[in-house]
PDB file of C-alpha atoms in Angstrom:
ATOM      1  CA  PRO A   1      39.485 -71.864   6.494  1.00  0.00           C
ATOM      2  CA  LEU A   2      42.596 -70.317   4.857  1.00  0.00           C
ATOM      3  CA  GLY A   3      43.641 -68.444   7.680  1.00  0.00           C
ATOM      4  CA  ARG A   4      43.840 -71.435   9.869  1.00  0.00           C
ATOM      5  CA  ARG A   5      46.473 -73.092   7.571  1.00  0.00           C
ATOM      6  CA  ASP A   6      50.018 -73.364   8.476  1.00  0.00           C
ATOM      7  CA  GLY A   7      51.588 -70.381   7.045  1.00  0.00           C
ATOM      8  CA  ASN A   8      55.068 -71.659   6.549  1.00  0.00           C
ATOM      9  CA  TYR A   9      53.835 -74.900   4.814  1.00  0.00           C
ATOM     10  CA  ARG A  10      51.317 -72.944   2.472  1.00  0.00           C
ATOM     11  CA  PHE A  11      54.106 -70.359   1.648  1.00  0.00           C
ATOM     12  CA  VAL A  12      56.688 -73.377   0.653  1.00  0.00           C
ATOM     13  CA  THR A  13      54.074 -75.579  -1.019  1.00  0.00           C
ATOM     14  CA  GLU A  14      51.724 -73.047  -2.747  1.00  0.00           C
ATOM     15  CA  THR A  15      52.806 -69.512  -2.672  1.00  0.00           C
ATOM     16  CA  LEU A  16      56.548 -69.844  -3.966  1.00  0.00           C
ATOM     17  CA  PRO A  17      55.376 -72.253  -6.898  1.00  0.00           C
ATOM     18  CA  GLU A  18      52.508 -69.837  -7.894  1.00  0.00           C
ATOM     19  CA  LEU A  19      55.075 -66.884  -8.042  1.00  0.00           C
ATOM     20  CA  LEU A  20      57.990 -68.606  -9.945  1.00  0.00           C
ATOM     21  CA  ARG A  21      58.331 -68.188 -13.615  1.00  0.00           C
ATOM     22  CA  PRO A  22      60.455 -70.148 -16.153  1.00  0.00           C
ATOM     23  CA  GLY A  23      63.900 -68.373 -16.482  1.00  0.00           C
ATOM     24  CA  GLN A  24      63.532 -66.159 -13.687  1.00  0.00           C
ATOM     25  CA  SER A  25      66.585 -64.641 -11.822  1.00  0.00           C
ATOM     26  CA  VAL A  26      65.813 -65.545  -8.108  1.00  0.00           C
ATOM     27  CA  LEU A  27      67.181 -64.352  -4.808  1.00  0.00           C
ATOM     28  CA  ASP A  28      66.779 -66.830  -2.041  1.00  0.00           C
ATOM     29  CA  VAL A  29      67.304 -64.665   1.264  1.00  0.00           C
ATOM     30  CA  GLY A  30      68.492 -66.784   4.323  1.00  0.00           C
ATOM     31  CA  GLY A  31      67.846 -70.051   2.894  1.00  0.00           C
ATOM     32  CA  GLY A  32      71.479 -71.405   3.877  1.00  0.00           C
ATOM     33  CA  LYS A  33      71.333 -75.104   4.007  1.00  0.00           C
ATOM     34  CA  ASN A  34      67.662 -75.401   3.382  1.00  0.00           C
ATOM     35  CA  PRO A  35      66.884 -73.559   0.243  1.00  0.00           C
ATOM     36  CA  GLY A  36      63.279 -72.528  -0.502  1.00  0.00           C
ATOM     37  CA  VAL A  37      63.117 -74.197  -4.177  1.00  0.00           C
ATOM     38  CA  SER A  38      64.183 -77.606  -4.423  1.00  0.00           C
ATOM     39  CA  THR A  39      66.804 -78.381  -7.113  1.00  0.00           C
ATOM     40  CA  GLU A  40      64.306 -80.464  -9.104  1.00  0.00           C
ATOM     41  CA  LEU A  41      61.961 -77.546  -9.401  1.00  0.00           C
ATOM     42  CA  LYS A  42      64.989 -75.006 -10.181  1.00  0.00           C
ATOM     43  CA  ALA A  43      65.936 -77.579 -13.008  1.00  0.00           C
ATOM     44  CA  ARG A  44      62.449 -77.655 -14.440  1.00  0.00           C
ATOM     45  CA  LEU A  45      61.765 -74.201 -14.639  1.00  0.00           C
ATOM     46  CA  ALA A  46      65.392 -73.104 -15.746  1.00  0.00           C
ATOM     47  CA  LEU A  47      65.927 -70.635 -12.653  1.00  0.00           C
ATOM     48  CA  LYS A  48      68.903 -69.086 -11.931  1.00  0.00           C
ATOM     49  CA  ILE A  49      69.040 -68.846  -8.182  1.00  0.00           C
ATOM     50  CA  ASP A  50      71.525 -67.001  -5.882  1.00  0.00           C
ATOM     51  CA  GLY A  51      71.518 -67.713  -2.205  1.00  0.00           C
ATOM     52  CA  LEU A  52      72.208 -64.738   0.362  1.00  0.00           C
ATOM     53  CA  ASP A  53      72.838 -65.683   3.941  1.00  0.00           C
ATOM     54  CA  ALA A  54      75.034 -64.324   6.733  1.00  0.00           C
ATOM     55  CA  SER A  55      76.637 -67.638   7.271  1.00  0.00           C
ATOM     56  CA  GLU A  56      79.082 -69.076   4.918  1.00  0.00           C
ATOM     57  CA  ASP A  57      79.109 -72.438   6.545  1.00  0.00           C
ATOM     58  CA  GLU A  58      75.006 -72.437   6.259  1.00  0.00           C
ATOM     59  CA  LEU A  59      75.469 -71.957   2.484  1.00  0.00           C
ATOM     60  CA  SER A  60      78.113 -74.453   1.899  1.00  0.00           C
ATOM     61  CA  ARG A  61      75.866 -77.136   3.322  1.00  0.00           C
ATOM     62  CA  ALA A  62      72.995 -76.753   0.779  1.00  0.00           C
ATOM     63  CA  PRO A  63      72.223 -79.297  -1.820  1.00  0.00           C
ATOM     64  CA  ALA A  64      74.719 -79.485  -4.505  1.00  0.00           C
ATOM     65  CA  GLY A  65      73.183 -77.289  -7.455  1.00  0.00           C
ATOM     66  CA  ALA A  66      70.889 -75.464  -5.300  1.00  0.00           C
ATOM     67  CA  TYR A  67      72.605 -72.066  -5.929  1.00  0.00           C
ATOM     68  CA  ASP A  68      74.162 -70.483  -8.968  1.00  0.00           C
ATOM     69  CA  ALA A  69      76.241 -68.158  -6.829  1.00  0.00           C
ATOM     70  CA  THR A  70      76.117 -67.167  -3.255  1.00  0.00           C
ATOM     71  CA  VAL A  71      76.567 -63.942  -1.320  1.00  0.00           C
ATOM     72  CA  VAL A  72      77.646 -63.977   2.231  1.00  0.00           C
ATOM     73  CA  CYS A  73      76.481 -61.148   3.990  1.00  0.00           C
ATOM     74  CA  ASP A  74      73.867 -59.623   6.676  1.00  0.00           C
ATOM     75  CA  VAL A  75      70.726 -58.690   4.560  1.00  0.00           C
ATOM     76  CA  SER A  76      70.491 -55.430   6.302  1.00  0.00           C
ATOM     77  CA  ARG A  77      73.877 -54.580   5.142  1.00  0.00           C
ATOM     78  CA  VAL A  78      73.995 -56.090   1.694  1.00  0.00           C
ATOM     79  CA  GLN A  79      74.490 -53.994  -1.583  1.00  0.00           C
ATOM     80  CA  LEU A  80      73.147 -55.807  -4.736  1.00  0.00           C
ATOM     81  CA  PRO A  81      72.847 -54.801  -8.387  1.00  0.00           C
ATOM     82  CA  ALA A  82      69.136 -54.708  -9.559  1.00  0.00           C
ATOM     83  CA  ASN A  83      69.127 -57.961 -11.139  1.00  0.00           C
ATOM     84  CA  TYR A  84      66.509 -59.980  -9.643  1.00  0.00           C
ATOM     85  CA  GLU A  85      62.934 -60.877 -11.001  1.00  0.00           C
ATOM     86  CA  PHE A  86      62.091 -62.377  -7.733  1.00  0.00           C
ATOM     87  CA  ILE A  87      63.434 -62.226  -4.232  1.00  0.00           C
ATOM     88  CA  PHE A  88      61.923 -64.234  -1.226  1.00  0.00           C
ATOM     89  CA  SER A  89      62.467 -65.160   2.297  1.00  0.00           C
ATOM     90  CA  CYS A  90      60.981 -67.677   4.505  1.00  0.00           C
ATOM     91  CA  ALA A  91      61.015 -67.337   8.353  1.00  0.00           C
ATOM     92  CA  VAL A  92      64.128 -65.119   8.245  1.00  0.00           C
ATOM     93  CA  MET A  93      63.202 -61.589   8.919  1.00  0.00           C
ATOM     94  CA  GLU A  94      62.392 -61.969  12.340  1.00  0.00           C
ATOM     95  CA  HIS A  95      66.145 -62.969  12.760  1.00  0.00           C
ATOM     96  CA  VAL A  96      67.261 -59.592  11.362  1.00  0.00           C
ATOM     97  CA  ARG A  97      68.535 -56.483  12.983  1.00  0.00           C
ATOM     98  CA  GLY A  98      67.795 -53.755  10.811  1.00  0.00           C
ATOM     99  CA  VAL A  99      64.471 -54.929   8.782  1.00  0.00           C
ATOM    100  CA  ARG A 100      64.020 -51.544   7.360  1.00  0.00           C
ATOM    101  CA  ALA A 101      67.557 -51.504   5.902  1.00  0.00           C
ATOM    102  CA  ALA A 102      67.060 -55.088   4.690  1.00  0.00           C
ATOM    103  CA  ALA A 103      63.773 -54.310   2.805  1.00  0.00           C
ATOM    104  CA  ALA A 104      65.319 -51.466   1.294  1.00  0.00           C
ATOM    105  CA  ALA A 105      68.278 -53.257   0.063  1.00  0.00           C
ATOM    106  CA  LEU A 106      65.893 -56.167  -1.267  1.00  0.00           C
ATOM    107  CA  ALA A 107      63.700 -53.540  -3.006  1.00  0.00           C
ATOM    108  CA  ALA A 108      66.683 -51.933  -4.710  1.00  0.00           C
ATOM    109  CA  ALA A 109      67.737 -55.326  -5.943  1.00  0.00           C
ATOM    110  CA  LEU A 110      64.420 -56.036  -7.947  1.00  0.00           C
ATOM    111  CA  VAL A 111      64.365 -55.362 -11.595  1.00  0.00           C
ATOM    112  CA  PRO A 112      61.274 -53.063 -12.688  1.00  0.00           C
ATOM    113  CA  GLY A 113      58.325 -55.119 -12.472  1.00  0.00           C
ATOM    114  CA  GLY A 114      60.057 -57.726 -10.057  1.00  0.00           C
ATOM    115  CA  THR A 115      58.317 -59.112  -7.165  1.00  0.00           C
ATOM    116  CA  MET A 116      59.305 -60.120  -3.444  1.00  0.00           C
ATOM    117  CA  ALA A 117      57.462 -62.520  -1.044  1.00  0.00           C
ATOM    118  CA  HIS A 118      58.085 -63.140   2.507  1.00  0.00           C
ATOM    119  CA  PHE A 119      56.832 -65.252   5.285  1.00  0.00           C
ATOM    120  CA  VAL A 120      57.119 -63.798   8.636  1.00  0.00           C
ATOM    121  CA  PRO A 121      56.488 -64.720  12.079  1.00  0.00           C
ATOM    122  CA  ASN A 122      54.524 -62.260  13.890  1.00  0.00           C
ATOM    123  CA  ALA A 123      56.158 -60.030  16.526  1.00  0.00           C
ATOM    124  CA  PHE A 124      52.787 -59.972  18.514  1.00  0.00           C
ATOM    125  CA  ALA A 125      52.432 -63.803  18.578  1.00  0.00           C
ATOM    126  CA  PRO A 126      52.814 -65.648  22.047  1.00  0.00           C
ATOM    127  CA  PHE A 127      55.584 -67.628  20.763  1.00  0.00           C
ATOM    128  CA  ALA A 128      57.409 -64.317  19.660  1.00  0.00           C
ATOM    129  CA  ILE A 129      56.768 -62.587  22.924  1.00  0.00           C
ATOM    130  CA  ALA A 130      58.138 -65.666  24.785  1.00  0.00           C
ATOM    131  CA  ASN A 131      61.023 -65.904  22.741  1.00  0.00           C
ATOM    132  CA  ARG A 132      62.088 -62.330  23.499  1.00  0.00           C
ATOM    133  CA  VAL A 133      61.139 -62.442  27.101  1.00  0.00           C
ATOM    134  CA  LEU A 134      63.129 -65.711  27.661  1.00  0.00           C
ATOM    135  CA  GLY A 135      66.091 -64.744  25.662  1.00  0.00           C
ATOM    136  CA  VAL A 136      68.009 -66.644  23.139  1.00  0.00           C
ATOM    137  CA  ASP A 137      69.577 -69.447  25.458  1.00  0.00           C
ATOM    138  CA  ARG A 138      66.560 -69.999  27.497  1.00  0.00           C
ATOM    139  CA  ALA A 139      64.224 -70.005  24.444  1.00  0.00           C
ATOM    140  CA  ARG A 140      66.283 -72.368  22.692  1.00  0.00           C
ATOM    141  CA  ARG A 141      66.290 -74.988  25.704  1.00  0.00           C
ATOM    142  CA  VAL A 142      62.530 -74.846  26.206  1.00  0.00           C
ATOM    143  CA  LEU A 143      61.921 -75.052  22.270  1.00  0.00           C
ATOM    144  CA  PHE A 144      64.173 -78.220  21.873  1.00  0.00           C
ATOM    145  CA  SER A 145      62.715 -79.966  24.893  1.00  0.00           C
ATOM    146  CA  ALA A 146      59.381 -79.461  23.630  1.00  0.00           C
ATOM    147  CA  ILE A 147      60.025 -80.243  19.954  1.00  0.00           C
ATOM    148  CA  PRO A 148      63.211 -82.082  19.837  1.00  0.00           C
ATOM    149  CA  SER A 149      63.008 -82.167  15.827  1.00  0.00           C
ATOM    150  CA  ALA A 150      63.521 -78.322  15.841  1.00  0.00           C
ATOM    151  CA  ARG A 151      67.022 -78.791  16.682  1.00  0.00           C
ATOM    152  CA  HIS A 152      68.301 -78.950  12.795  1.00  0.00           C
ATOM    153  CA  LEU A 153      66.008 -76.225  11.615  1.00  0.00           C
ATOM    154  CA  GLN A 154      65.435 -73.415  14.408  1.00  0.00           C
ATOM    155  CA  GLY A 155      67.013 -71.961  17.338  1.00  0.00           C
ATOM    156  CA  PHE A 156      68.609 -68.933  15.716  1.00  0.00           C
ATOM    157  CA  ALA A 157      68.366 -65.317  17.655  1.00  0.00           C
ATOM    158  CA  ALA A 158      65.189 -63.765  16.890  1.00  0.00           C
ATOM    159  CA  TYR A 159      64.244 -60.343  17.335  1.00  0.00           C
ATOM    160  CA  TYR A 160      61.083 -59.857  15.580  1.00  0.00           C
ATOM    161  CA  GLU A 161      61.963 -56.293  14.572  1.00  0.00           C
ATOM    162  CA  ASP A 162      59.122 -54.393  12.665  1.00  0.00           C
ATOM    163  CA  CYS A 163      57.582 -58.008  11.951  1.00  0.00           C
ATOM    164  CA  TRP A 164      53.781 -57.280  12.076  1.00  0.00           C
ATOM    165  CA  PRO A 165      51.645 -56.977   9.199  1.00  0.00           C
ATOM    166  CA  SER A 166      50.572 -53.260   9.022  1.00  0.00           C
ATOM    167  CA  ARG A 167      54.496 -52.302   9.682  1.00  0.00           C
ATOM    168  CA  PHE A 168      55.931 -54.645   6.942  1.00  0.00           C
ATOM    169  CA  ARG A 169      53.280 -53.236   4.563  1.00  0.00           C
ATOM    170  CA  GLN A 170      54.233 -49.591   5.477  1.00  0.00           C
ATOM    171  CA  ILE A 171      58.159 -50.596   5.236  1.00  0.00           C
ATOM    172  CA  CYS A 172      57.455 -52.247   1.468  1.00  0.00           C
ATOM    173  CA  GLU A 173      55.411 -48.884   0.427  1.00  0.00           C
ATOM    174  CA  GLU A 174      58.201 -46.559   1.797  1.00  0.00           C
ATOM    175  CA  ASN A 175      60.498 -48.338  -0.688  1.00  0.00           C
ATOM    176  CA  GLY A 176      58.072 -47.752  -3.518  1.00  0.00           C
ATOM    177  CA  LEU A 177      56.795 -51.322  -3.550  1.00  0.00           C
ATOM    178  CA  GLU A 178      53.199 -52.125  -4.230  1.00  0.00           C
ATOM    179  CA  VAL A 179      51.858 -54.732  -1.740  1.00  0.00           C
ATOM    180  CA  VAL A 180      49.731 -57.230  -3.906  1.00  0.00           C
ATOM    181  CA  ALA A 181      48.987 -59.667  -1.212  1.00  0.00           C
ATOM    182  CA  LEU A 182      49.065 -59.655   2.562  1.00  0.00           C
ATOM    183  CA  GLU A 183      47.782 -62.860   4.306  1.00  0.00           C
ATOM    184  CA  PRO A 184      47.498 -63.176   7.826  1.00  0.00           C
ATOM    185  CA  HIS A 185      47.625 -67.051   9.150  1.00  0.00           C
ATOM    186  CA  PHE A 186      46.057 -67.745  12.632  1.00  0.00           C
ATOM    187  CA  CYS A 187      47.795 -70.856  13.295  1.00  0.00           C
ATOM    188  CA  SER A 188      50.797 -72.168  15.102  1.00  0.00           C
ATOM    189  CA  GLY A 189      51.641 -75.389  16.808  1.00  0.00           C
ATOM    190  CA  TYR A 190      54.233 -74.367  19.294  1.00  0.00           C
ATOM    191  CA  VAL A 191      51.919 -75.878  22.331  1.00  0.00           C
ATOM    192  CA  GLN A 192      50.894 -79.023  20.518  1.00  0.00           C
ATOM    193  CA  PHE A 193      52.793 -81.114  22.849  1.00  0.00           C
ATOM    194  CA  PHE A 194      50.335 -80.046  25.773  1.00  0.00           C
ATOM    195  CA  TRP A 195      46.660 -80.452  24.343  1.00  0.00           C
ATOM    196  CA  PRO A 196      45.048 -78.441  27.288  1.00  0.00           C
ATOM    197  CA  MET A 197      47.104 -75.300  26.248  1.00  0.00           C
ATOM    198  CA  HIS A 198      46.842 -76.210  22.734  1.00  0.00           C
ATOM    199  CA  THR A 199      43.026 -76.036  22.950  1.00  0.00           C
ATOM    200  CA  LEU A 200      43.053 -72.643  24.572  1.00  0.00           C
ATOM    201  CA  ASP A 201      45.548 -71.421  22.125  1.00  0.00           C
ATOM    202  CA  VAL A 202      43.272 -72.504  19.040  1.00  0.00           C
ATOM    203  CA  ALA A 203      40.295 -70.952  20.735  1.00  0.00           C
ATOM    204  CA  ARG A 204      42.339 -67.567  20.946  1.00  0.00           C
ATOM    205  CA  GLN A 205      43.465 -67.805  17.193  1.00  0.00           C
ATOM    206  CA  LEU A 206      39.906 -68.283  16.108  1.00  0.00           C
ATOM    207  CA  LEU A 207      38.668 -65.513  18.168  1.00  0.00           C
ATOM    208  CA  LEU A 208      41.363 -63.194  16.713  1.00  0.00           C
ATOM    209  CA  MET A 209      40.762 -64.311  13.099  1.00  0.00           C
ATOM    210  CA  GLY A 210      36.820 -63.886  13.620  1.00  0.00           C
ATOM    211  CA  ALA A 211      37.672 -60.209  14.690  1.00  0.00           C
ATOM    212  CA  HIS A 212      39.978 -59.686  11.574  1.00  0.00           C
ATOM    213  CA  ALA A 213      42.996 -58.719  14.088  1.00  0.00           C
ATOM    214  CA  MET A 214      45.449 -59.104  11.462  1.00  0.00           C
ATOM    215  CA  ASP A 215      48.217 -57.704  13.454  1.00  0.00           C
ATOM    216  CA  LEU A 216      47.595 -60.093  16.300  1.00  0.00           C
ATOM    217  CA  CYS A 217      48.052 -63.184  13.841  1.00  0.00           C
ATOM    218  CA  GLU A 218      50.638 -65.882  14.449  1.00  0.00           C
ATOM    219  CA  SER A 219      52.434 -65.221  11.032  1.00  0.00           C
ATOM    220  CA  PHE A 220      51.881 -63.677   7.879  1.00  0.00           C
ATOM    221  CA  THR A 221      52.845 -63.745   4.313  1.00  0.00           C
ATOM    222  CA  ILE A 222      53.395 -60.678   2.154  1.00  0.00           C
ATOM    223  CA  VAL A 223      53.927 -60.120  -1.597  1.00  0.00           C
ATOM    224  CA  ALA A 224      55.050 -56.547  -3.112  1.00  0.00           C
ATOM    225  CA  ARG A 225      55.903 -55.707  -6.733  1.00  0.00           C
ATOM    226  CA  LYS A 226      58.323 -53.002  -8.062  1.00  0.00           C
ATOM    227  CA  PRO A 227      56.622 -50.963 -10.646  1.00  0.00           C
ATOM    228  CA  GLY A 228      57.878 -50.858 -14.090  1.00  0.00           C
TER     229      GLY A 228
END
């Protein structure tokens, strides 16, 4: 079922390519050293992509040609001209203090008719709750001991402020955007290393998916459009 597919993988391999158009002006929010659009796809579609990240070091480590320009700023404080036809982020908003301010800033940076899309881990997923309870340092130790490969991609402080589907929809609408897609994902692999717990977790996810409990999903993708 669609809801049981890995949301992050689906966003990168399907949602983003479907939303990109030749010649677009694009803002990659929080991609840092791992931009969401490959240099090959960027060149093939003749995209103009700017990279926004709070870390200059992260941006400097991106592949050559990944970004046409970079903006070093916290997304909740950034002020950008309304130049972008497409804005996206992937597993970034959970790391932001001030999600409402960030959404307002990004909505303002869209041209009329522009679109923004975000993949967001859900604040009410067990891994997100555990992350907040354990705190940053302990959560990193647990994550890296269970999934060593996560060291080079994960471990940033996560707050999950306003990061659940109905709330994110509301924030988009407050900023004059029309939500054109909101897809919950009832799949995550944080306990795959211990199969008895993983089996129980899958059963929990299937139960919630069957009950259409969108706000209790593991993650979600939201696509919103600016009228015009």
